[in-house]
mmCIF file of C-alpha atoms and ligand atoms in Angstrom:
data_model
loop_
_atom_site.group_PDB
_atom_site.id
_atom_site.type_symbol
_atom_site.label_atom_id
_atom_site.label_comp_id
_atom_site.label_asym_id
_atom_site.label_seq_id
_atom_site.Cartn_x
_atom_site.Cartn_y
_atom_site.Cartn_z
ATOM 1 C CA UNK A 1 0.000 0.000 0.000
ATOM 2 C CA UNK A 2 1.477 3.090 -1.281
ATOM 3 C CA UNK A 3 0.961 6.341 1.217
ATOM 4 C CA UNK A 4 -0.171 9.606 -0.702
ATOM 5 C CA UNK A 5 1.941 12.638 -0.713
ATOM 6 C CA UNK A 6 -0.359 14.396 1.872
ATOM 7 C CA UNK A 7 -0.111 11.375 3.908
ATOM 8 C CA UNK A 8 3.358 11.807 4.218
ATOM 9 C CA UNK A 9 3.262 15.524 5.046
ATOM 10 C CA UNK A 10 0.688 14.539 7.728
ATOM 11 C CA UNK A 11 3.034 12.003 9.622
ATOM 12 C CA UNK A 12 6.355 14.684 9.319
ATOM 13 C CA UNK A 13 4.035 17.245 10.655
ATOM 14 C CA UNK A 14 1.917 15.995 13.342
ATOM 15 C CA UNK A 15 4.553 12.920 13.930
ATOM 16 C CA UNK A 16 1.060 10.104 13.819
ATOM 17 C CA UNK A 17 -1.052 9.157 10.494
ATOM 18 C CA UNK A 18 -3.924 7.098 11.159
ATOM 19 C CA UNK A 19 -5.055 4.507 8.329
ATOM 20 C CA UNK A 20 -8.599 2.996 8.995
ATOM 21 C CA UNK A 21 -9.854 -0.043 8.108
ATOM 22 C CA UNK A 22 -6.583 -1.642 7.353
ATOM 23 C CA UNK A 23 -7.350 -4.962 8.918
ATOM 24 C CA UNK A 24 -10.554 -6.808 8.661
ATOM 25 C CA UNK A 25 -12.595 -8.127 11.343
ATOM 26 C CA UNK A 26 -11.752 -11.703 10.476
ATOM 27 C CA UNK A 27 -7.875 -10.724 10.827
ATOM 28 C CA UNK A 28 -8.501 -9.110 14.100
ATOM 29 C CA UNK A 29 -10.222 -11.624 15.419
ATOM 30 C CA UNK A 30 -7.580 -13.997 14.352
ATOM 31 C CA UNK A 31 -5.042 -11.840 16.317
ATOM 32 C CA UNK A 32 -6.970 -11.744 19.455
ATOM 33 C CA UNK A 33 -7.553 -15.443 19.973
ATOM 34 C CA UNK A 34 -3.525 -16.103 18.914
ATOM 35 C CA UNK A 35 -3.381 -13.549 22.270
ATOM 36 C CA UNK A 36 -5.895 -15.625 23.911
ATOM 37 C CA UNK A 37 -3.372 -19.128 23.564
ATOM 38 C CA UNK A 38 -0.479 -16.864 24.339
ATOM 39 C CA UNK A 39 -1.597 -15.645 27.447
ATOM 40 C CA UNK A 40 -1.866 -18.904 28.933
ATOM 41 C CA UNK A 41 2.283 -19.729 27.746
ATOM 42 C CA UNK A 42 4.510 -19.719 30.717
ATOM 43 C CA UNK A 43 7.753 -17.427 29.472
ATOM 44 C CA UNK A 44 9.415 -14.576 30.516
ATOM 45 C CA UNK A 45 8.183 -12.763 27.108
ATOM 46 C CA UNK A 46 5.383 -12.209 28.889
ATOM 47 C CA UNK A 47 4.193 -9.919 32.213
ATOM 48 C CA UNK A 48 1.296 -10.444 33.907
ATOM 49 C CA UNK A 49 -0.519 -7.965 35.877
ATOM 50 C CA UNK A 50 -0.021 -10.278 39.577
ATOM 51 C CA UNK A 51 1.922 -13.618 39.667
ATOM 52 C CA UNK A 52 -0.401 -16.564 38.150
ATOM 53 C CA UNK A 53 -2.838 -13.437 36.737
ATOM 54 C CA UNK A 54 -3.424 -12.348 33.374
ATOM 55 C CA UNK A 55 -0.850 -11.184 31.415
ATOM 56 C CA UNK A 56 -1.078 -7.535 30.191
ATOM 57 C CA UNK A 57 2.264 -7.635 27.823
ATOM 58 C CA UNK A 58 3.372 -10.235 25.524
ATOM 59 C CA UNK A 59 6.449 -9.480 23.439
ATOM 60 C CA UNK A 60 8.163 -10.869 20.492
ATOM 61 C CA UNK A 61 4.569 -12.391 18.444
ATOM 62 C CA UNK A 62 6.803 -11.541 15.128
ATOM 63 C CA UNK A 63 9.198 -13.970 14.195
ATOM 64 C CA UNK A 64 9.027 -17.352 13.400
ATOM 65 C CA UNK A 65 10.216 -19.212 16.635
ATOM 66 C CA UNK A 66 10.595 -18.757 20.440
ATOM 67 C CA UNK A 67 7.747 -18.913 22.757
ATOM 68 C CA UNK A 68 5.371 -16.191 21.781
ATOM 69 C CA UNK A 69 5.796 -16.640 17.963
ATOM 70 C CA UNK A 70 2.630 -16.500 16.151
ATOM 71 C CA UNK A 71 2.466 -17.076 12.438
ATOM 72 C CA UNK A 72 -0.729 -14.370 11.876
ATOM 73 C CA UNK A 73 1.459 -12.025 13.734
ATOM 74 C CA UNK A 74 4.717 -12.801 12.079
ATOM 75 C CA UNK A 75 2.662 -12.379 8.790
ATOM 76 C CA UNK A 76 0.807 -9.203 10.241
ATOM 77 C CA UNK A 77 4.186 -7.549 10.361
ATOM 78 C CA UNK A 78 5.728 -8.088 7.126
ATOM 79 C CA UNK A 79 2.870 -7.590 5.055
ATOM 80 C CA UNK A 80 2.568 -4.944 2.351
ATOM 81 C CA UNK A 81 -0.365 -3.035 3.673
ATOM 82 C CA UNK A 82 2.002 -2.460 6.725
ATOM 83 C CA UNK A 83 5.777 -2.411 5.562
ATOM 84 C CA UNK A 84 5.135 -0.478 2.482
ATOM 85 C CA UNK A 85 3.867 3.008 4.663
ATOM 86 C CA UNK A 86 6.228 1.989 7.535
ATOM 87 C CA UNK A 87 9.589 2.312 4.559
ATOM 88 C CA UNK A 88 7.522 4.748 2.926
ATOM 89 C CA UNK A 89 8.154 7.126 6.319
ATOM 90 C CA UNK A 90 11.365 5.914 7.236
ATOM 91 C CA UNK A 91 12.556 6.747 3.489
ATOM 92 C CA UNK A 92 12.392 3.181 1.475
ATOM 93 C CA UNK A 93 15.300 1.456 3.539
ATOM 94 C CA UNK A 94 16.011 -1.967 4.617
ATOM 95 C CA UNK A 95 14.433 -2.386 7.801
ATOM 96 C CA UNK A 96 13.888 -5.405 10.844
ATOM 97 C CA UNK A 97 11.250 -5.373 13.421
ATOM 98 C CA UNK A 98 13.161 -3.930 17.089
ATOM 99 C CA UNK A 99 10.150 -5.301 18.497
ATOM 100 C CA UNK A 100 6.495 -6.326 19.024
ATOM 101 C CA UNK A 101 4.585 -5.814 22.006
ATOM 102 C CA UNK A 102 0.914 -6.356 22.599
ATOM 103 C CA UNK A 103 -0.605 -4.344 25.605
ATOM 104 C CA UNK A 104 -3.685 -6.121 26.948
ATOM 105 C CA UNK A 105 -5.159 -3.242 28.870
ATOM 106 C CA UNK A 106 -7.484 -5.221 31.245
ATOM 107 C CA UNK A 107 -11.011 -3.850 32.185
ATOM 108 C CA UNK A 108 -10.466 -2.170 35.749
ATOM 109 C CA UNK A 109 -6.938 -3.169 36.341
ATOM 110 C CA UNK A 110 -5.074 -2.441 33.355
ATOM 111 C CA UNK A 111 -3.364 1.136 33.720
ATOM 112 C CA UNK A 112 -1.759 4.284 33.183
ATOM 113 C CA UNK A 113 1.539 5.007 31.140
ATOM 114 C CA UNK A 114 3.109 8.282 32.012
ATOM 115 C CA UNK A 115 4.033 10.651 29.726
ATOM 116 C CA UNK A 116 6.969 9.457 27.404
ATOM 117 C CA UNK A 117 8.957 9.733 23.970
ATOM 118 C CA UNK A 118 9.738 5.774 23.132
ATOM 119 C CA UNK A 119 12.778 6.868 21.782
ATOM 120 C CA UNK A 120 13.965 8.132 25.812
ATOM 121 C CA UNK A 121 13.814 4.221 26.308
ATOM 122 C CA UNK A 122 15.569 2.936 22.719
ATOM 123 C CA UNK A 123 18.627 5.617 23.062
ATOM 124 C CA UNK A 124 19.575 3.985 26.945
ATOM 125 C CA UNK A 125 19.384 0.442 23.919
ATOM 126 C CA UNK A 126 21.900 2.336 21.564
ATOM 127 C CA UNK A 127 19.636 3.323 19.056
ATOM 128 C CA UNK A 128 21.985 5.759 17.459
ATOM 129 C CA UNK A 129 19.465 8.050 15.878
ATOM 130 C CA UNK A 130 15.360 8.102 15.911
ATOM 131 C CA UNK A 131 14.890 6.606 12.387
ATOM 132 C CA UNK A 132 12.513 4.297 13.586
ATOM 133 C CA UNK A 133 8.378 4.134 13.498
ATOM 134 C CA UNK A 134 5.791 2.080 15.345
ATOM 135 C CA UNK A 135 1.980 0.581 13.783
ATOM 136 C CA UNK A 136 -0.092 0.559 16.559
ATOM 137 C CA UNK A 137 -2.575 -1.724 15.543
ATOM 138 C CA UNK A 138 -6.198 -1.146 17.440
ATOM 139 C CA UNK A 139 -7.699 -4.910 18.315
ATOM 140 C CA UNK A 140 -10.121 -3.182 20.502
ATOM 141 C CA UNK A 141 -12.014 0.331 19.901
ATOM 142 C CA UNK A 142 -9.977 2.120 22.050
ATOM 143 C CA UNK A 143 -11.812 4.657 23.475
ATOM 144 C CA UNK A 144 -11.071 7.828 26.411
ATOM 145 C CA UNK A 145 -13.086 5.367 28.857
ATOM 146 C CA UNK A 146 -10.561 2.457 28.494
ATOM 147 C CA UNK A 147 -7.524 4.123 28.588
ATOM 148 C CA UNK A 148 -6.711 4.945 24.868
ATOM 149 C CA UNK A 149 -3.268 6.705 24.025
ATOM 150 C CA UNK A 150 -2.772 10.409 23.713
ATOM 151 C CA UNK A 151 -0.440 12.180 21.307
ATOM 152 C CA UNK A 152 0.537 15.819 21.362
ATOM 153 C CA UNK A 153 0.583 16.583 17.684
ATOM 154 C CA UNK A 154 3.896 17.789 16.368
ATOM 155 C CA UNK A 155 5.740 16.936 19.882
ATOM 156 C CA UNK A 156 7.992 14.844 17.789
ATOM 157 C CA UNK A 157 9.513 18.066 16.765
ATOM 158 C CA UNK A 158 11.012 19.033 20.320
ATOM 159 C CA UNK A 159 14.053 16.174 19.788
ATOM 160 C CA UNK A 160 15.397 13.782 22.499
ATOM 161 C CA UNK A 161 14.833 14.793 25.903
ATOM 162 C CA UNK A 162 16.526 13.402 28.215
ATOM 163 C CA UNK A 163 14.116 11.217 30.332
ATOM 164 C CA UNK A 164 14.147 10.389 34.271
ATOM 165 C CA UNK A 165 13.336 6.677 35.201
ATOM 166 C CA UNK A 166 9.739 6.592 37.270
ATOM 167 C CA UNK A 167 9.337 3.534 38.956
ATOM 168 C CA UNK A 168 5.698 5.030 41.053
ATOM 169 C CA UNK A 169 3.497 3.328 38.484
ATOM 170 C CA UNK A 170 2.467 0.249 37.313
ATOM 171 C CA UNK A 171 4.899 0.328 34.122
ATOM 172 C CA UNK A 172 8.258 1.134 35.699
ATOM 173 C CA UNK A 173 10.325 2.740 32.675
ATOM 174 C CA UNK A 174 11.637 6.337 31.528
ATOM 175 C CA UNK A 175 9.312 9.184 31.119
ATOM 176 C CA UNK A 176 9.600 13.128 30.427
ATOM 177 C CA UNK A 177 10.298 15.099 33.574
ATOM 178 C CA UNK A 178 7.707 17.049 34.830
ATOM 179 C CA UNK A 179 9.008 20.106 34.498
ATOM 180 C CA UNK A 180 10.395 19.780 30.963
ATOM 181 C CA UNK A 181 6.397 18.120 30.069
ATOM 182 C CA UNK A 182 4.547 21.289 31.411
ATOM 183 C CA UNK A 183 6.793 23.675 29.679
ATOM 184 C CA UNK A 184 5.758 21.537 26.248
ATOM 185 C CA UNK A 185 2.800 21.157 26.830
ATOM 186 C CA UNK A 186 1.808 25.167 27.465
ATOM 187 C CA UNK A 187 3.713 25.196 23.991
ATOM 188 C CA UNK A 188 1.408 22.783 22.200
ATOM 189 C CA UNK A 189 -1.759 21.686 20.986
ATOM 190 C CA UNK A 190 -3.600 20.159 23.139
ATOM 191 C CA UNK A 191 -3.528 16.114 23.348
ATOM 192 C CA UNK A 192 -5.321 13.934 21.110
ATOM 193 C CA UNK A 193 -6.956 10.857 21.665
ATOM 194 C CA UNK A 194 -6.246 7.961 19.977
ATOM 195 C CA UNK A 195 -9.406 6.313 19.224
ATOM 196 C CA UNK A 196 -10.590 4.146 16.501
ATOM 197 C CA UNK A 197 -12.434 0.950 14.894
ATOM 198 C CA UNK A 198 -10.521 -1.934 15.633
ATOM 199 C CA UNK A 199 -8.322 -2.722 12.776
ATOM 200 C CA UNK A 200 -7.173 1.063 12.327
ATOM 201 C CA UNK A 201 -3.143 1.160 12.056
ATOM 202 C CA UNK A 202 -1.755 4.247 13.333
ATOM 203 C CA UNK A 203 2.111 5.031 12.668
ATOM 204 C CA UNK A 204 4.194 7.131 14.925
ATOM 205 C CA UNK A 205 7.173 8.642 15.497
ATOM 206 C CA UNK A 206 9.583 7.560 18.235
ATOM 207 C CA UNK A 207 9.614 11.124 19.888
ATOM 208 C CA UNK A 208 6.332 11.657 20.023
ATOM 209 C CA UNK A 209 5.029 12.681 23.641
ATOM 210 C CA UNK A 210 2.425 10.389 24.257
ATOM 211 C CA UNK A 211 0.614 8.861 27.252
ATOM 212 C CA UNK A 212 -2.617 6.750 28.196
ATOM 213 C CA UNK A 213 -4.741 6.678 31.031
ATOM 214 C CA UNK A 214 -6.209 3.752 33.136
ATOM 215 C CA UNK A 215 -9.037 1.177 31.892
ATOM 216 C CA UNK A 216 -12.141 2.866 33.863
ATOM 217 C CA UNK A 217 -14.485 0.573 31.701
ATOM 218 C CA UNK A 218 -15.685 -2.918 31.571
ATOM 219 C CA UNK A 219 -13.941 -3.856 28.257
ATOM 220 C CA UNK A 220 -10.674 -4.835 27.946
ATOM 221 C CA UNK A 221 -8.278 -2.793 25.490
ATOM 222 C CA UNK A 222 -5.867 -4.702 23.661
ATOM 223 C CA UNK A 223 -3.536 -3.446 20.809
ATOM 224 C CA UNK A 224 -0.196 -4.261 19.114
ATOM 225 C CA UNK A 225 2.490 -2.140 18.635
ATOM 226 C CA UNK A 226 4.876 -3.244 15.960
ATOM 227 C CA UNK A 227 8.257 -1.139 15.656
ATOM 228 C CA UNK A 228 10.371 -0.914 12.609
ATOM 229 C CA UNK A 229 13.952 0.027 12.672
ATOM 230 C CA UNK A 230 16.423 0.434 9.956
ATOM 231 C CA UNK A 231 18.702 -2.220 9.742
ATOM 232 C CA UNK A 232 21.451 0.406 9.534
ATOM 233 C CA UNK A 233 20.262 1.896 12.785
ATOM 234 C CA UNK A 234 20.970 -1.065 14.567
ATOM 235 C CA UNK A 235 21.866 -0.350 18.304
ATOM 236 C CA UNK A 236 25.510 -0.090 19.162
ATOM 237 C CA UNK A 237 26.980 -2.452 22.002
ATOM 238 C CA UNK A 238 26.127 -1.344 25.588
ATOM 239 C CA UNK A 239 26.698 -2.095 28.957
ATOM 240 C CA UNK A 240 23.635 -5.091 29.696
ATOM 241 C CA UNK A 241 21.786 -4.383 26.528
ATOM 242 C CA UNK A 242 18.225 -5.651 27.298
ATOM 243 C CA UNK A 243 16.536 -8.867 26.483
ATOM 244 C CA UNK A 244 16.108 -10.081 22.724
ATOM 245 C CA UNK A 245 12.078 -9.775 22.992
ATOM 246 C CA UNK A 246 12.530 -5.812 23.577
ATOM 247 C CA UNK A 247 15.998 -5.034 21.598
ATOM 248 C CA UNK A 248 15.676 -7.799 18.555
ATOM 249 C CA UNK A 249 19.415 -9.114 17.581
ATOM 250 C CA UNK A 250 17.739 -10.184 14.080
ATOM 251 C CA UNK A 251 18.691 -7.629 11.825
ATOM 252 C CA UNK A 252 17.978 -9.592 8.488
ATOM 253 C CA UNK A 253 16.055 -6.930 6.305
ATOM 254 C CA UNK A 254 12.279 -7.867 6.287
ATOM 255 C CA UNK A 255 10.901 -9.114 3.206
ATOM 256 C CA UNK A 256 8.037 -8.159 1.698
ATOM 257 C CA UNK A 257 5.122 -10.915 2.649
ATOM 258 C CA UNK A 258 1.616 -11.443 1.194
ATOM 259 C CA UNK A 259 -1.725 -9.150 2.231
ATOM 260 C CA UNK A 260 -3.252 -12.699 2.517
ATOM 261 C CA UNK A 261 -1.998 -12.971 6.377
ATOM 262 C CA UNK A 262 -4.874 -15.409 7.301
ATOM 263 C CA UNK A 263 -3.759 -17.859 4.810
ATOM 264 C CA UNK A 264 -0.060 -17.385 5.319
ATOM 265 C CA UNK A 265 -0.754 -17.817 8.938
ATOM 266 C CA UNK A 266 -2.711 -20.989 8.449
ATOM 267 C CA UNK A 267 0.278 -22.349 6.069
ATOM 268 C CA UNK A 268 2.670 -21.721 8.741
ATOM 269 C CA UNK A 269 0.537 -23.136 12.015
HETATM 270 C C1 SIN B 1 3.159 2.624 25.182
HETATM 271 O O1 SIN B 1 3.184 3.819 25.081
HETATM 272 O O2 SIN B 1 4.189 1.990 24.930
HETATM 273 C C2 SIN B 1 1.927 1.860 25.543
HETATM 274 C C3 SIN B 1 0.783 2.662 25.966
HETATM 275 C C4 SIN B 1 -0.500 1.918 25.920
HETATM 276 O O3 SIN B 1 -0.603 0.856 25.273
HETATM 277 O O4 SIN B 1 -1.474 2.381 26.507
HETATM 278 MN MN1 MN B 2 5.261 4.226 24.218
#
């Protein structure tokens, strides 16, 4: 799937594009009962919200092996409807997948993620430069209720700021500081929420300030983020580089799969 010219513009200004309807029901429902075996998997690729509970993030659904490997997923991520726009915005290079990770935000428990570039986190990895972008894919309609994400349009803009590790909240990870946030945010439109049908792809940009608020509502809100990296911004060495499910080691360049991702996965299972 080609992305128009005004597409394009969209994403460099606003640092999101949203692209409804790019996954049918059938393939989302095929995605949320591959979740549904997942979750039961014992593996560390997985978090759950309390020891023996649910798990609210499963990483690495991509490739073809390991514990969490799931062939819809692995074809979800590779296929042209997705890759095409993600090289179109990262300027037609070879790229890899740095990760998947699939946040299950539970009715009532599932729960806030402070305000944060993802690129604060993939620097600390060695991630020499932001040339990276993520497809959220919506599996549920995420809505204000159950704890969509907010963007601040254009935030991308203000660089890498250097982020402070918060480790008050559920997700323990680094976030903007405070300070730095308000002084943005007095500076910028105000934040949007990310809501949608399920099967809406939204791309973003690694230093977009973005956030999402706790699951207040009886549904559950899962989604999958899929990040693409170049393959010539791989990270550099550093000191206790995090696991292979967050900070993938398999650079081969991704090739292009087949739109068909309910047959491929059934070929592959
Ligand atoms: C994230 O920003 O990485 C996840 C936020 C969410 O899924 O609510
Ligand atoms: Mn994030």
């Amino acid at each position: 799937m080609k992305l128009s010219k005004s597409q394009l513009e969209t994403y460099e200004r606003d640092g999101y594009l949203t692209l409804p309807g790019l996954f049918s029901a059938a393939e989302v429902d095929a995605m949320k009962s591959e979740l549904r075996r997942i979750q039961d998997i014992d593996t560390d690729h997985l978090v759950r919200e309390r020891s023996g509970g649910v798990a609210k993030t499963i990483y690495r659904v991509h490739e073809d092996n390991g514990p969490t490997a799931s062939p819809v997923f692995h074809a979800a991520s590779r296929c042209p409807r997705v890759l095409e726009p993600a090289k179109a915005v990262l300027g037609d290079e070879s790229l890899y997948v740095y990760h998947t990770k699939c946040n299950l935000k539970t009715a009532i428990d599932g729960s806030v993620w402070q305000w944060h570039q993802d690129y604060g986190t993939w620097r600390k990895d060695g991630v020499p430069q932001p040339a990276l972008t993520t497809a959220l894919v919506m599996l549920d309609k995420p809505t204000e209720l159950n704890g969509c994400l907010y963007f601040i349009p254009g935030s991308h803009k203000v660089g890498n700021l250097e982020p402070r590790f918060d480790d008050a909240t559920a997700y323990k990870f680094w976030v903007v500081p405070k300070e730095r946030l308000l002084d943005i945010m007095a500076n910028s439109p105000e934040p949007v929420p990310i809501t949608g049908e399920p099967g809406t792809v939204v791309f973003f940009h690694p230093n977009i300030l973005h956030a999402s608020g706790h699951n207040l509502s009886r549904h559950d809100r899962w989604a999958i983020y899929v990040v693409y990296n170049k393959v010539a911004n791989r990270p550099l060495d550093v000191p206790n580089p995090r696991p292979d499910y967050v900070r993938s080691t398999n650079f081969a360049p991704l090739q292009l799969g087949t739109d068909d991702i309910l047959a491929a996965g059934r070929v592959a299972a």
